[in-house]
């Protein structure tokens, strides 16, 4: 870790009031320790198994599940997870609600929208996103607190395309914001390669991995 660089990223995010999720996937506990020592307390992982191997090493960390989540794995993380960024179906929402209730918890969640051109990415398709979200009766899921939306831009070099995808995510957020209660306040977008653009377009939470290590 280059601590000068990480410190300057932390400072700039703080100044802009953007929350940092340090994406620790593929890194060992030893590699992650310096980030913890700098005081970073929001960590993101995209696989349940890898997450479970790390939780006990970092007391006080808020863990974020940022990758695709299978329903049968929700039970493992429900006792402690802070926020699930990858809610991409009502079935998953229902399962998170059920497991949160079993643990007497309310778990924060983000609705994942798919705007990128790559087919492999998960999420509600942008074209039907609003319609599908409006069909869900969120009152049925009182143990999940929907805080906003999450999305990823395409893996391309064309900055205009990336910018327009971030604008699309932000605009979907703004539309839904008027329909959800006041805790709907989070736009999770931006990774190491594109987070500055994401912030310009209204991101409130960036998920940074490679740039921190
Ligand atoms: C890996 C990952 C990130 C971080 O990617 P970097 O390019 O390493 O910053 C962010 N979000 C998700 C969903 C990821 O899987």
mmCIF file of N, CA, C and O in Angstrom, residues 98-201:
data_model
loop_
_atom_site.group_PDB
_atom_site.id
_atom_site.type_symbol
_atom_site.label_atom_id
_atom_site.label_comp_id
_atom_site.label_asym_id
_atom_site.label_seq_id
_atom_site.Cartn_x
_atom_site.Cartn_y
_atom_site.Cartn_z
ATOM 1 N N UNK A 98 -36.070 -12.219 5.254
ATOM 2 C CA UNK A 98 -36.310 -13.382 6.116
ATOM 3 C C UNK A 98 -35.138 -13.640 7.063
ATOM 4 O O UNK A 98 -35.321 -13.836 8.267
ATOM 5 N N UNK A 99 -33.941 -13.599 6.519
ATOM 6 C CA UNK A 99 -32.763 -13.888 7.345
ATOM 7 C C UNK A 99 -32.465 -12.738 8.305
ATOM 8 O O UNK A 99 -31.980 -12.959 9.420
ATOM 9 N N UNK A 100 -32.752 -11.517 7.886
ATOM 10 C CA UNK A 100 -32.566 -10.372 8.789
ATOM 11 C C UNK A 100 -33.525 -10.492 9.970
ATOM 12 O O UNK A 100 -33.144 -10.270 11.123
ATOM 13 N N UNK A 101 -34.756 -10.883 9.682
ATOM 14 C CA UNK A 101 -35.752 -11.034 10.745
ATOM 15 C C UNK A 101 -35.307 -12.109 11.743
ATOM 16 O O UNK A 101 -35.406 -11.923 12.951
ATOM 17 N N UNK A 102 -34.799 -13.217 11.227
ATOM 18 C CA UNK A 102 -34.301 -14.288 12.106
ATOM 19 C C UNK A 102 -33.220 -13.805 13.043
ATOM 20 O O UNK A 102 -33.004 -14.349 14.113
ATOM 21 N N UNK A 103 -32.472 -12.807 12.584
ATOM 22 C CA UNK A 103 -31.379 -12.276 13.396
ATOM 23 C C UNK A 103 -31.778 -10.994 14.129
ATOM 24 O O UNK A 103 -30.904 -10.302 14.660
ATOM 25 N N UNK A 104 -33.079 -10.704 14.113
ATOM 26 C CA UNK A 104 -33.568 -9.471 14.739
ATOM 27 C C UNK A 104 -32.841 -8.233 14.252
ATOM 28 O O UNK A 104 -32.450 -7.378 15.033
ATOM 29 N N UNK A 105 -32.629 -8.171 12.939
ATOM 30 C CA UNK A 105 -31.891 -7.042 12.396
ATOM 31 C C UNK A 105 -32.664 -6.368 11.274
ATOM 32 O O UNK A 105 -33.583 -6.954 10.701
ATOM 33 N N UNK A 106 -32.248 -5.142 10.964
ATOM 34 C CA UNK A 106 -32.651 -4.488 9.730
ATOM 35 C C UNK A 106 -31.363 -4.287 8.934
ATOM 36 O O UNK A 106 -30.404 -3.700 9.440
ATOM 37 N N UNK A 107 -31.336 -4.831 7.731
ATOM 38 C CA UNK A 107 -30.118 -4.765 6.914
ATOM 39 C C UNK A 107 -30.299 -3.718 5.816
ATOM 40 O O UNK A 107 -31.339 -3.675 5.151
ATOM 41 N N UNK A 108 -29.290 -2.871 5.649
ATOM 42 C CA UNK A 108 -29.323 -1.888 4.565
ATOM 43 C C UNK A 108 -29.106 -2.590 3.225
ATOM 44 O O UNK A 108 -28.308 -3.527 3.130
ATOM 45 N N UNK A 109 -29.791 -2.090 2.207
ATOM 46 C CA UNK A 109 -29.630 -2.675 0.882
ATOM 47 C C UNK A 109 -29.694 -1.618 -0.205
ATOM 48 O O UNK A 109 -30.278 -0.547 -0.030
ATOM 49 N N UNK A 110 -29.046 -1.929 -1.316
ATOM 50 C CA UNK A 110 -29.109 -1.073 -2.497
ATOM 51 C C UNK A 110 -29.672 -1.901 -3.645
ATOM 52 O O UNK A 110 -29.392 -3.102 -3.750
ATOM 53 N N UNK A 111 -30.433 -1.248 -4.486
ATOM 54 C CA UNK A 111 -30.982 -1.915 -5.668
ATOM 55 C C UNK A 111 -29.942 -1.793 -6.780
ATOM 56 O O UNK A 111 -29.495 -0.688 -7.099
ATOM 57 N N UNK A 112 -29.560 -2.928 -7.347
ATOM 58 C CA UNK A 112 -28.518 -2.875 -8.377
ATOM 59 C C UNK A 112 -29.150 -2.753 -9.760
ATOM 60 O O UNK A 112 -29.995 -3.555 -10.159
ATOM 61 N N UNK A 113 -28.692 -1.726 -10.469
ATOM 62 C CA UNK A 113 -29.192 -1.516 -11.829
ATOM 63 C C UNK A 113 -28.066 -1.800 -12.818
ATOM 64 O O UNK A 113 -26.903 -1.491 -12.571
ATOM 65 N N UNK A 114 -28.432 -2.438 -13.900
ATOM 66 C CA UNK A 114 -27.461 -2.796 -14.930
ATOM 67 C C UNK A 114 -27.570 -1.823 -16.105
ATOM 68 O O UNK A 114 -28.524 -1.873 -16.873
ATOM 69 N N UNK A 115 -26.573 -0.934 -16.198
ATOM 70 C CA UNK A 115 -26.561 0.000 -17.327
ATOM 71 C C UNK A 115 -25.421 -0.313 -18.296
ATOM 72 O O UNK A 115 -25.399 0.188 -19.411
ATOM 73 N N UNK A 116 -24.447 -1.108 -17.851
ATOM 74 C CA UNK A 116 -23.247 -1.339 -18.657
ATOM 75 C C UNK A 116 -23.560 -2.215 -19.868
ATOM 76 O O UNK A 116 -24.539 -2.944 -19.898
ATOM 77 N N UNK A 117 -22.657 -2.124 -20.849
ATOM 78 C CA UNK A 117 -22.910 -2.893 -22.066
ATOM 79 C C UNK A 117 -22.555 -4.375 -21.922
ATOM 80 O O UNK A 117 -23.095 -5.211 -22.626
ATOM 81 N N UNK A 118 -21.647 -4.710 -20.990
ATOM 82 C CA UNK A 118 -21.272 -6.114 -20.835
ATOM 83 C C UNK A 118 -22.461 -6.929 -20.344
ATOM 84 O O UNK A 118 -23.144 -6.533 -19.401
ATOM 85 N N UNK A 119 -22.649 -8.073 -20.944
ATOM 86 C CA UNK A 119 -23.803 -8.882 -20.572
ATOM 87 C C UNK A 119 -23.621 -9.606 -19.250
ATOM 88 O O UNK A 119 -24.582 -10.007 -18.611
ATOM 89 N N UNK A 120 -22.348 -9.781 -18.860
ATOM 90 C CA UNK A 120 -22.088 -10.597 -17.679
ATOM 91 C C UNK A 120 -22.521 -9.920 -16.380
ATOM 92 O O UNK A 120 -22.615 -10.552 -15.360
ATOM 93 N N UNK A 121 -22.778 -8.631 -16.438
ATOM 94 C CA UNK A 121 -23.050 -7.933 -15.187
ATOM 95 C C UNK A 121 -24.479 -8.149 -14.710
ATOM 96 O O UNK A 121 -25.409 -8.230 -15.490
ATOM 97 N N UNK A 122 -24.625 -8.200 -13.396
ATOM 98 C CA UNK A 122 -25.924 -8.458 -12.794
ATOM 99 C C UNK A 122 -26.672 -7.151 -12.573
ATOM 100 O O UNK A 122 -26.156 -6.071 -12.782
ATOM 101 N N UNK A 123 -27.898 -7.272 -12.136
ATOM 102 C CA UNK A 123 -28.687 -6.093 -11.813
ATOM 103 C C UNK A 123 -29.977 -6.070 -12.596
ATOM 104 O O UNK A 123 -30.117 -6.754 -13.610
ATOM 105 N N UNK A 124 -30.935 -5.286 -12.114
ATOM 106 C CA UNK A 124 -32.169 -5.063 -12.879
ATOM 107 C C UNK A 124 -31.780 -4.321 -14.157
ATOM 108 O O UNK A 124 -31.049 -3.320 -14.085
ATOM 109 N N UNK A 125 -32.264 -4.742 -15.322
ATOM 110 C CA UNK A 125 -31.929 -4.008 -16.544
ATOM 111 C C UNK A 125 -32.450 -2.567 -16.463
ATOM 112 O O UNK A 125 -33.558 -2.341 -15.969
ATOM 113 N N UNK A 126 -31.624 -1.618 -16.919
ATOM 114 C CA UNK A 126 -32.009 -0.210 -16.823
ATOM 115 C C UNK A 126 -33.346 0.073 -17.503
ATOM 116 O O UNK A 126 -34.150 0.863 -17.015
ATOM 117 N N UNK A 127 -33.579 -0.614 -18.613
ATOM 118 C CA UNK A 127 -34.778 -0.308 -19.399
ATOM 119 C C UNK A 127 -36.074 -0.635 -18.663
ATOM 120 O O UNK A 127 -37.097 -0.010 -18.909
ATOM 121 N N UNK A 128 -36.023 -1.610 -17.757
ATOM 122 C CA UNK A 128 -37.248 -1.977 -17.033
ATOM 123 C C UNK A 128 -37.125 -1.711 -15.537
ATOM 124 O O UNK A 128 -38.010 -2.085 -14.759
ATOM 125 N N UNK A 129 -36.028 -1.052 -15.141
ATOM 126 C CA UNK A 129 -35.720 -0.885 -13.720
ATOM 127 C C UNK A 129 -36.883 -0.256 -12.938
ATOM 128 O O UNK A 129 -37.395 -0.842 -11.977
ATOM 129 N N UNK A 130 -37.325 0.927 -13.375
ATOM 130 C CA UNK A 130 -38.346 1.642 -12.600
ATOM 131 C C UNK A 130 -39.633 0.835 -12.505
ATOM 132 O O UNK A 130 -40.233 0.709 -11.432
ATOM 133 N N UNK A 131 -40.001 0.261 -13.635
ATOM 134 C CA UNK A 131 -41.224 -0.541 -13.678
ATOM 135 C C UNK A 131 -41.129 -1.724 -12.704
ATOM 136 O O UNK A 131 -42.050 -1.980 -11.918
ATOM 137 N N UNK A 132 -39.999 -2.426 -12.726
ATOM 138 C CA UNK A 132 -39.847 -3.587 -11.842
ATOM 139 C C UNK A 132 -39.802 -3.189 -10.368
ATOM 140 O O UNK A 132 -40.387 -3.869 -9.524
ATOM 141 N N UNK A 133 -39.146 -2.084 -10.081
ATOM 142 C CA UNK A 133 -39.053 -1.642 -8.681
ATOM 143 C C UNK A 133 -40.433 -1.216 -8.184
ATOM 144 O O UNK A 133 -40.816 -1.489 -7.050
ATOM 145 N N UNK A 134 -41.199 -0.565 -9.064
ATOM 146 C CA UNK A 134 -42.525 -0.096 -8.639
ATOM 147 C C UNK A 134 -43.491 -1.230 -8.400
ATOM 148 O O UNK A 134 -44.503 -1.071 -7.713
ATOM 149 N N UNK A 135 -43.201 -2.383 -8.965
ATOM 150 C CA UNK A 135 -44.081 -3.536 -8.739
ATOM 151 C C UNK A 135 -43.825 -4.214 -7.391
ATOM 152 O O UNK A 135 -44.607 -5.043 -6.948
ATOM 153 N N UNK A 136 -42.720 -3.869 -6.768
ATOM 154 C CA UNK A 136 -42.386 -4.484 -5.474
ATOM 155 C C UNK A 136 -43.075 -3.719 -4.347
ATOM 156 O O UNK A 136 -42.998 -2.489 -4.298
ATOM 157 N N UNK A 137 -43.727 -4.453 -3.443
ATOM 158 C CA UNK A 137 -44.305 -3.798 -2.275
ATOM 159 C C UNK A 137 -43.303 -3.897 -1.122
ATOM 160 O O UNK A 137 -43.236 -4.914 -0.420
ATOM 161 N N UNK A 138 -42.542 -2.823 -0.952
ATOM 162 C CA UNK A 138 -41.447 -2.847 0.029
ATOM 163 C C UNK A 138 -41.938 -2.970 1.466
ATOM 164 O O UNK A 138 -41.181 -3.331 2.355
ATOM 165 N N UNK A 139 -43.215 -2.677 1.680
ATOM 166 C CA UNK A 139 -43.794 -2.846 3.029
ATOM 167 C C UNK A 139 -43.721 -4.296 3.483
ATOM 168 O O UNK A 139 -43.776 -4.583 4.677
ATOM 169 N N UNK A 140 -43.639 -5.203 2.514
ATOM 170 C CA UNK A 140 -43.548 -6.622 2.864
ATOM 171 C C UNK A 140 -42.167 -7.003 3.399
ATOM 172 O O UNK A 140 -41.986 -8.141 3.830
ATOM 173 N N UNK A 141 -41.223 -6.085 3.296
ATOM 174 C CA UNK A 141 -39.842 -6.416 3.670
ATOM 175 C C UNK A 141 -39.288 -5.418 4.687
ATOM 176 O O UNK A 141 -38.317 -4.703 4.405
ATOM 177 N N UNK A 142 -39.908 -5.385 5.865
ATOM 178 C CA UNK A 142 -39.522 -4.357 6.845
ATOM 179 C C UNK A 142 -38.125 -4.550 7.437
ATOM 180 O O UNK A 142 -37.603 -3.635 8.074
ATOM 181 N N UNK A 143 -37.512 -5.705 7.195
ATOM 182 C CA UNK A 143 -36.170 -5.934 7.740
ATOM 183 C C UNK A 143 -35.068 -5.578 6.748
ATOM 184 O O UNK A 143 -33.895 -5.860 6.989
ATOM 185 N N UNK A 144 -35.473 -4.988 5.623
ATOM 186 C CA UNK A 144 -34.474 -4.468 4.685
ATOM 187 C C UNK A 144 -34.759 -2.974 4.515
ATOM 188 O O UNK A 144 -35.880 -2.582 4.222
ATOM 189 N N UNK A 145 -33.726 -2.164 4.744
ATOM 190 C CA UNK A 145 -33.887 -0.720 4.557
ATOM 191 C C UNK A 145 -33.194 -0.335 3.258
ATOM 192 O O UNK A 145 -31.962 -0.344 3.165
ATOM 193 N N UNK A 146 -34.003 -0.035 2.258
ATOM 194 C CA UNK A 146 -33.436 0.304 0.946
ATOM 195 C C UNK A 146 -32.867 1.716 0.998
ATOM 196 O O UNK A 146 -33.586 2.683 1.220
ATOM 197 N N UNK A 147 -31.549 1.811 0.805
ATOM 198 C CA UNK A 147 -30.864 3.094 0.964
ATOM 199 C C UNK A 147 -30.582 3.802 -0.357
ATOM 200 O O UNK A 147 -30.149 4.950 -0.369
ATOM 201 N N UNK A 148 -30.756 3.091 -1.483
ATOM 202 C CA UNK A 148 -30.454 3.740 -2.748
ATOM 203 C C UNK A 148 -30.155 2.728 -3.824
ATOM 204 O O UNK A 148 -30.676 1.608 -3.774
ATOM 205 N N UNK A 149 -29.318 3.120 -4.759
ATOM 206 C CA UNK A 149 -29.024 2.198 -5.856
ATOM 207 C C UNK A 149 -27.520 2.078 -6.112
ATOM 208 O O UNK A 149 -26.722 2.929 -5.725
ATOM 209 N N UNK A 150 -27.170 0.977 -6.755
ATOM 210 C CA UNK A 150 -25.775 0.694 -7.099
ATOM 211 C C UNK A 150 -25.691 0.348 -8.570
ATOM 212 O O UNK A 150 -26.599 -0.288 -9.117
ATOM 213 N N UNK A 151 -24.621 0.801 -9.211
ATOM 214 C CA UNK A 151 -24.439 0.448 -10.604
ATOM 215 C C UNK A 151 -22.977 0.516 -11.004
ATOM 216 O O UNK A 151 -22.148 1.091 -10.291
ATOM 217 N N UNK A 152 -22.690 -0.093 -12.133
ATOM 218 C CA UNK A 152 -21.318 -0.099 -12.665
ATOM 219 C C UNK A 152 -21.349 0.385 -14.105
ATOM 220 O O UNK A 152 -22.258 0.022 -14.856
ATOM 221 N N UNK A 153 -20.331 1.146 -14.474
ATOM 222 C CA UNK A 153 -20.220 1.571 -15.868
ATOM 223 C C UNK A 153 -19.517 0.479 -16.672
ATOM 224 O O UNK A 153 -18.898 -0.427 -16.117
ATOM 225 N N UNK A 154 -19.623 0.592 -17.981
ATOM 226 C CA UNK A 154 -18.951 -0.369 -18.863
ATOM 227 C C UNK A 154 -17.438 -0.290 -18.712
ATOM 228 O O UNK A 154 -16.887 0.744 -18.358
ATOM 229 N N UNK A 155 -16.785 -1.413 -18.999
ATOM 230 C CA UNK A 155 -15.315 -1.455 -18.974
ATOM 231 C C UNK A 155 -14.795 -0.959 -20.319
ATOM 232 O O UNK A 155 -14.325 -1.742 -21.145
ATOM 233 N N UNK A 156 -14.910 0.330 -20.557
ATOM 234 C CA UNK A 156 -14.461 0.895 -21.832
ATOM 235 C C UNK A 156 -13.566 2.095 -21.541
ATOM 236 O O UNK A 156 -13.502 2.569 -20.406
ATOM 237 N N UNK A 157 -12.881 2.572 -22.580
ATOM 238 C CA UNK A 157 -12.035 3.749 -22.365
ATOM 239 C C UNK A 157 -12.781 5.037 -22.711
ATOM 240 O O UNK A 157 -12.356 6.122 -22.322
ATOM 241 N N UNK A 158 -13.872 4.911 -23.431
ATOM 242 C CA UNK A 158 -14.645 6.070 -23.859
ATOM 243 C C UNK A 158 -15.287 6.776 -22.652
ATOM 244 O O UNK A 158 -16.285 6.319 -22.090
ATOM 245 N N UNK A 159 -14.669 7.917 -22.270
ATOM 246 C CA UNK A 159 -15.127 8.634 -21.065
ATOM 247 C C UNK A 159 -16.558 9.150 -21.205
ATOM 248 O O UNK A 159 -17.294 9.209 -20.231
ATOM 249 N N UNK A 160 -16.938 9.501 -22.438
ATOM 250 C CA UNK A 160 -18.296 10.002 -22.640
ATOM 251 C C UNK A 160 -19.331 8.919 -22.357
ATOM 252 O O UNK A 160 -20.385 9.180 -21.786
ATOM 253 N N UNK A 161 -18.988 7.707 -22.778
ATOM 254 C CA UNK A 161 -19.919 6.601 -22.515
ATOM 255 C C UNK A 161 -20.042 6.329 -21.014
ATOM 256 O O UNK A 161 -21.137 6.174 -20.481
ATOM 257 N N UNK A 162 -18.887 6.303 -20.337
ATOM 258 C CA UNK A 162 -18.895 6.065 -18.890
ATOM 259 C C UNK A 162 -19.716 7.153 -18.191
ATOM 260 O O UNK A 162 -20.574 6.880 -17.356
ATOM 261 N N UNK A 163 -19.462 8.406 -18.582
ATOM 262 C CA UNK A 163 -20.182 9.519 -17.975
ATOM 263 C C UNK A 163 -21.689 9.383 -18.191
ATOM 264 O O UNK A 163 -22.485 9.564 -17.271
ATOM 265 N N UNK A 164 -22.064 9.008 -19.397
ATOM 266 C CA UNK A 164 -23.501 8.936 -19.671
ATOM 267 C C UNK A 164 -24.146 7.767 -18.911
ATOM 268 O O UNK A 164 -25.307 7.852 -18.493
ATOM 269 N N UNK A 165 -23.389 6.713 -18.667
ATOM 270 C CA UNK A 165 -23.941 5.616 -17.855
ATOM 271 C C UNK A 165 -24.099 6.033 -16.394
ATOM 272 O O UNK A 165 -25.100 5.700 -15.750
ATOM 273 N N UNK A 166 -23.132 6.790 -15.887
ATOM 274 C CA UNK A 166 -23.268 7.295 -14.513
ATOM 275 C C UNK A 166 -24.461 8.255 -14.411
ATOM 276 O O UNK A 166 -25.199 8.253 -13.430
ATOM 277 N N UNK A 167 -24.640 9.066 -15.455
ATOM 278 C CA UNK A 167 -25.784 9.989 -15.447
ATOM 279 C C UNK A 167 -27.104 9.220 -15.418
ATOM 280 O O UNK A 167 -28.061 9.618 -14.757
ATOM 281 N N UNK A 168 -27.102 8.103 -16.141
ATOM 282 C CA UNK A 168 -28.306 7.277 -16.177
ATOM 283 C C UNK A 168 -28.621 6.707 -14.783
ATOM 284 O O UNK A 168 -29.774 6.720 -14.331
ATOM 285 N N UNK A 169 -27.586 6.229 -14.109
ATOM 286 C CA UNK A 169 -27.767 5.677 -12.762
ATOM 287 C C UNK A 169 -28.280 6.770 -11.818
ATOM 288 O O UNK A 169 -29.238 6.582 -11.067
ATOM 289 N N UNK A 170 -27.656 7.941 -11.898
ATOM 290 C CA UNK A 170 -28.034 9.041 -11.013
ATOM 291 C C UNK A 170 -29.472 9.473 -11.267
ATOM 292 O O UNK A 170 -30.228 9.763 -10.341
ATOM 293 N N UNK A 171 -29.843 9.493 -12.535
ATOM 294 C CA UNK A 171 -31.187 9.932 -12.862
ATOM 295 C C UNK A 171 -32.245 8.926 -12.379
ATOM 296 O O UNK A 171 -33.309 9.318 -11.883
ATOM 297 N N UNK A 172 -31.931 7.637 -12.459
ATOM 298 C CA UNK A 172 -32.848 6.628 -11.902
ATOM 299 C C UNK A 172 -32.967 6.801 -10.387
ATOM 300 O O UNK A 172 -34.051 6.687 -9.808
ATOM 301 N N UNK A 173 -31.840 7.104 -9.758
ATOM 302 C CA UNK A 173 -31.851 7.357 -8.306
ATOM 303 C C UNK A 173 -32.771 8.530 -7.978
ATOM 304 O O UNK A 173 -33.612 8.455 -7.083
ATOM 305 N N UNK A 174 -32.602 9.627 -8.714
ATOM 306 C CA UNK A 174 -33.400 10.833 -8.432
ATOM 307 C C UNK A 174 -34.887 10.566 -8.610
ATOM 308 O O UNK A 174 -35.712 11.059 -7.847
ATOM 309 N N UNK A 175 -35.222 9.786 -9.615
ATOM 310 C CA UNK A 175 -36.629 9.459 -9.840
ATOM 311 C C UNK A 175 -37.193 8.666 -8.670
ATOM 312 O O UNK A 175 -38.280 8.966 -8.162
ATOM 313 N N UNK A 176 -36.444 7.666 -8.227
ATOM 314 C CA UNK A 176 -36.947 6.818 -7.138
ATOM 315 C C UNK A 176 -36.939 7.533 -5.793
ATOM 316 O O UNK A 176 -37.750 7.236 -4.924
ATOM 317 N N UNK A 177 -36.044 8.480 -5.656
ATOM 318 C CA UNK A 177 -35.901 9.195 -4.388
ATOM 319 C C UNK A 177 -37.217 9.851 -3.973
ATOM 320 O O UNK A 177 -37.538 9.925 -2.800
ATOM 321 N N UNK A 178 -37.954 10.309 -4.950
ATOM 322 C CA UNK A 178 -39.226 10.973 -4.644
ATOM 323 C C UNK A 178 -40.283 9.969 -4.197
ATOM 324 O O UNK A 178 -41.324 10.353 -3.685
ATOM 325 N N UNK A 179 -40.012 8.679 -4.408
ATOM 326 C CA UNK A 179 -41.012 7.662 -4.095
ATOM 327 C C UNK A 179 -40.657 6.858 -2.846
ATOM 328 O O UNK A 179 -41.456 6.063 -2.366
ATOM 329 N N UNK A 180 -39.427 7.029 -2.357
ATOM 330 C CA UNK A 180 -38.989 6.287 -1.173
ATOM 331 C C UNK A 180 -38.864 7.234 0.021
ATOM 332 O O UNK A 180 -38.715 8.438 -0.155
ATOM 333 N N UNK A 181 -38.868 6.689 1.224
ATOM 334 C CA UNK A 181 -38.680 7.543 2.410
ATOM 335 C C UNK A 181 -37.298 8.189 2.448
ATOM 336 O O UNK A 181 -36.441 7.890 1.629
ATOM 337 N N UNK A 182 -37.112 9.035 3.456
ATOM 338 C CA UNK A 182 -35.946 9.926 3.445
ATOM 339 C C UNK A 182 -34.601 9.205 3.563
ATOM 340 O O UNK A 182 -33.578 9.771 3.228
ATOM 341 N N UNK A 183 -34.581 7.971 4.027
ATOM 342 C CA UNK A 183 -33.288 7.294 4.123
ATOM 343 C C UNK A 183 -32.779 6.772 2.779
ATOM 344 O O UNK A 183 -31.740 6.133 2.705
ATOM 345 N N UNK A 184 -33.504 7.075 1.713
ATOM 346 C CA UNK A 184 -33.059 6.727 0.358
ATOM 347 C C UNK A 184 -32.069 7.809 -0.084
ATOM 348 O O UNK A 184 -32.453 8.854 -0.605
ATOM 349 N N UNK A 185 -30.786 7.573 0.180
ATOM 350 C CA UNK A 185 -29.812 8.662 0.030
ATOM 351 C C UNK A 185 -28.456 8.215 -0.536
ATOM 352 O O UNK A 185 -27.486 8.949 -0.464
ATOM 353 N N UNK A 186 -28.388 7.023 -1.083
ATOM 354 C CA UNK A 186 -27.079 6.484 -1.480
ATOM 355 C C UNK A 186 -27.006 6.117 -2.955
ATOM 356 O O UNK A 186 -27.870 5.381 -3.458
ATOM 357 N N UNK A 187 -25.998 6.647 -3.638
ATOM 358 C CA UNK A 187 -25.702 6.228 -5.007
ATOM 359 C C UNK A 187 -24.311 5.602 -4.988
ATOM 360 O O UNK A 187 -23.310 6.303 -4.852
ATOM 361 N N UNK A 188 -24.266 4.266 -5.061
ATOM 362 C CA UNK A 188 -22.988 3.562 -5.025
ATOM 363 C C UNK A 188 -22.517 3.352 -6.454
ATOM 364 O O UNK A 188 -23.005 2.479 -7.172
ATOM 365 N N UNK A 189 -21.606 4.208 -6.914
ATOM 366 C CA UNK A 189 -21.038 4.046 -8.253
ATOM 367 C C UNK A 189 -19.642 4.635 -8.283
ATOM 368 O O UNK A 189 -19.361 5.621 -7.623
ATOM 369 N N UNK A 190 -18.788 3.980 -9.061
ATOM 370 C CA UNK A 190 -17.412 4.420 -9.184
ATOM 371 C C UNK A 190 -16.452 3.408 -8.596
ATOM 372 O O UNK A 190 -16.620 2.967 -7.452
ATOM 373 N N UNK A 191 -15.473 2.986 -9.410
ATOM 374 C CA UNK A 191 -14.438 2.048 -9.012
ATOM 375 C C UNK A 191 -13.083 2.727 -9.260
ATOM 376 O O UNK A 191 -13.047 3.899 -9.632
ATOM 377 N N UNK A 192 -11.994 1.985 -9.065
ATOM 378 C CA UNK A 192 -10.675 2.637 -9.160
ATOM 379 C C UNK A 192 -10.482 3.430 -10.454
ATOM 380 O O UNK A 192 -9.931 4.523 -10.443
ATOM 381 N N UNK A 193 -10.953 2.869 -11.579
ATOM 382 C CA UNK A 193 -10.681 3.487 -12.868
ATOM 383 C C UNK A 193 -11.599 4.644 -13.222
ATOM 384 O O UNK A 193 -11.294 5.430 -14.121
ATOM 385 N N UNK A 194 -12.718 4.759 -12.522
ATOM 386 C CA UNK A 194 -13.696 5.753 -12.980
ATOM 387 C C UNK A 194 -14.360 6.539 -11.843
ATOM 388 O O UNK A 194 -15.364 7.212 -12.047
ATOM 389 N N UNK A 195 -13.793 6.453 -10.632
ATOM 390 C CA UNK A 195 -14.513 7.053 -9.499
ATOM 391 C C UNK A 195 -14.579 8.569 -9.546
ATOM 392 O O UNK A 195 -15.546 9.163 -9.060
ATOM 393 N N UNK A 196 -13.572 9.202 -10.181
ATOM 394 C CA UNK A 196 -13.623 10.663 -10.223
ATOM 395 C C UNK A 196 -14.777 11.140 -11.101
ATOM 396 O O UNK A 196 -15.500 12.077 -10.755
ATOM 397 N N UNK A 197 -14.953 10.432 -12.205
ATOM 398 C CA UNK A 197 -16.082 10.719 -13.093
ATOM 399 C C UNK A 197 -17.400 10.452 -12.358
ATOM 400 O O UNK A 197 -18.362 11.224 -12.455
ATOM 401 N N UNK A 198 -17.439 9.347 -11.635
ATOM 402 C CA UNK A 198 -18.659 8.981 -10.896
ATOM 403 C C UNK A 198 -19.031 10.068 -9.888
ATOM 404 O O UNK A 198 -20.211 10.423 -9.748
ATOM 405 N N UNK A 199 -18.015 10.603 -9.210
ATOM 406 C CA UNK A 199 -18.289 11.647 -8.214
ATOM 407 C C UNK A 199 -18.805 12.913 -8.895
ATOM 408 O O UNK A 199 -19.753 13.538 -8.434
ATOM 409 N N UNK A 200 -18.192 13.246 -10.044
ATOM 410 C CA UNK A 200 -18.694 14.409 -10.800
ATOM 411 C C UNK A 200 -20.162 14.244 -11.156
ATOM 412 O O UNK A 200 -20.913 15.201 -11.242
ATOM 413 N N UNK A 201 -20.570 12.989 -11.357
ATOM 414 C CA UNK A 201 -21.954 12.741 -11.766
ATOM 415 C C UNK A 201 -22.869 12.403 -10.591
ATOM 416 O O UNK A 201 -23.981 11.935 -10.780
#
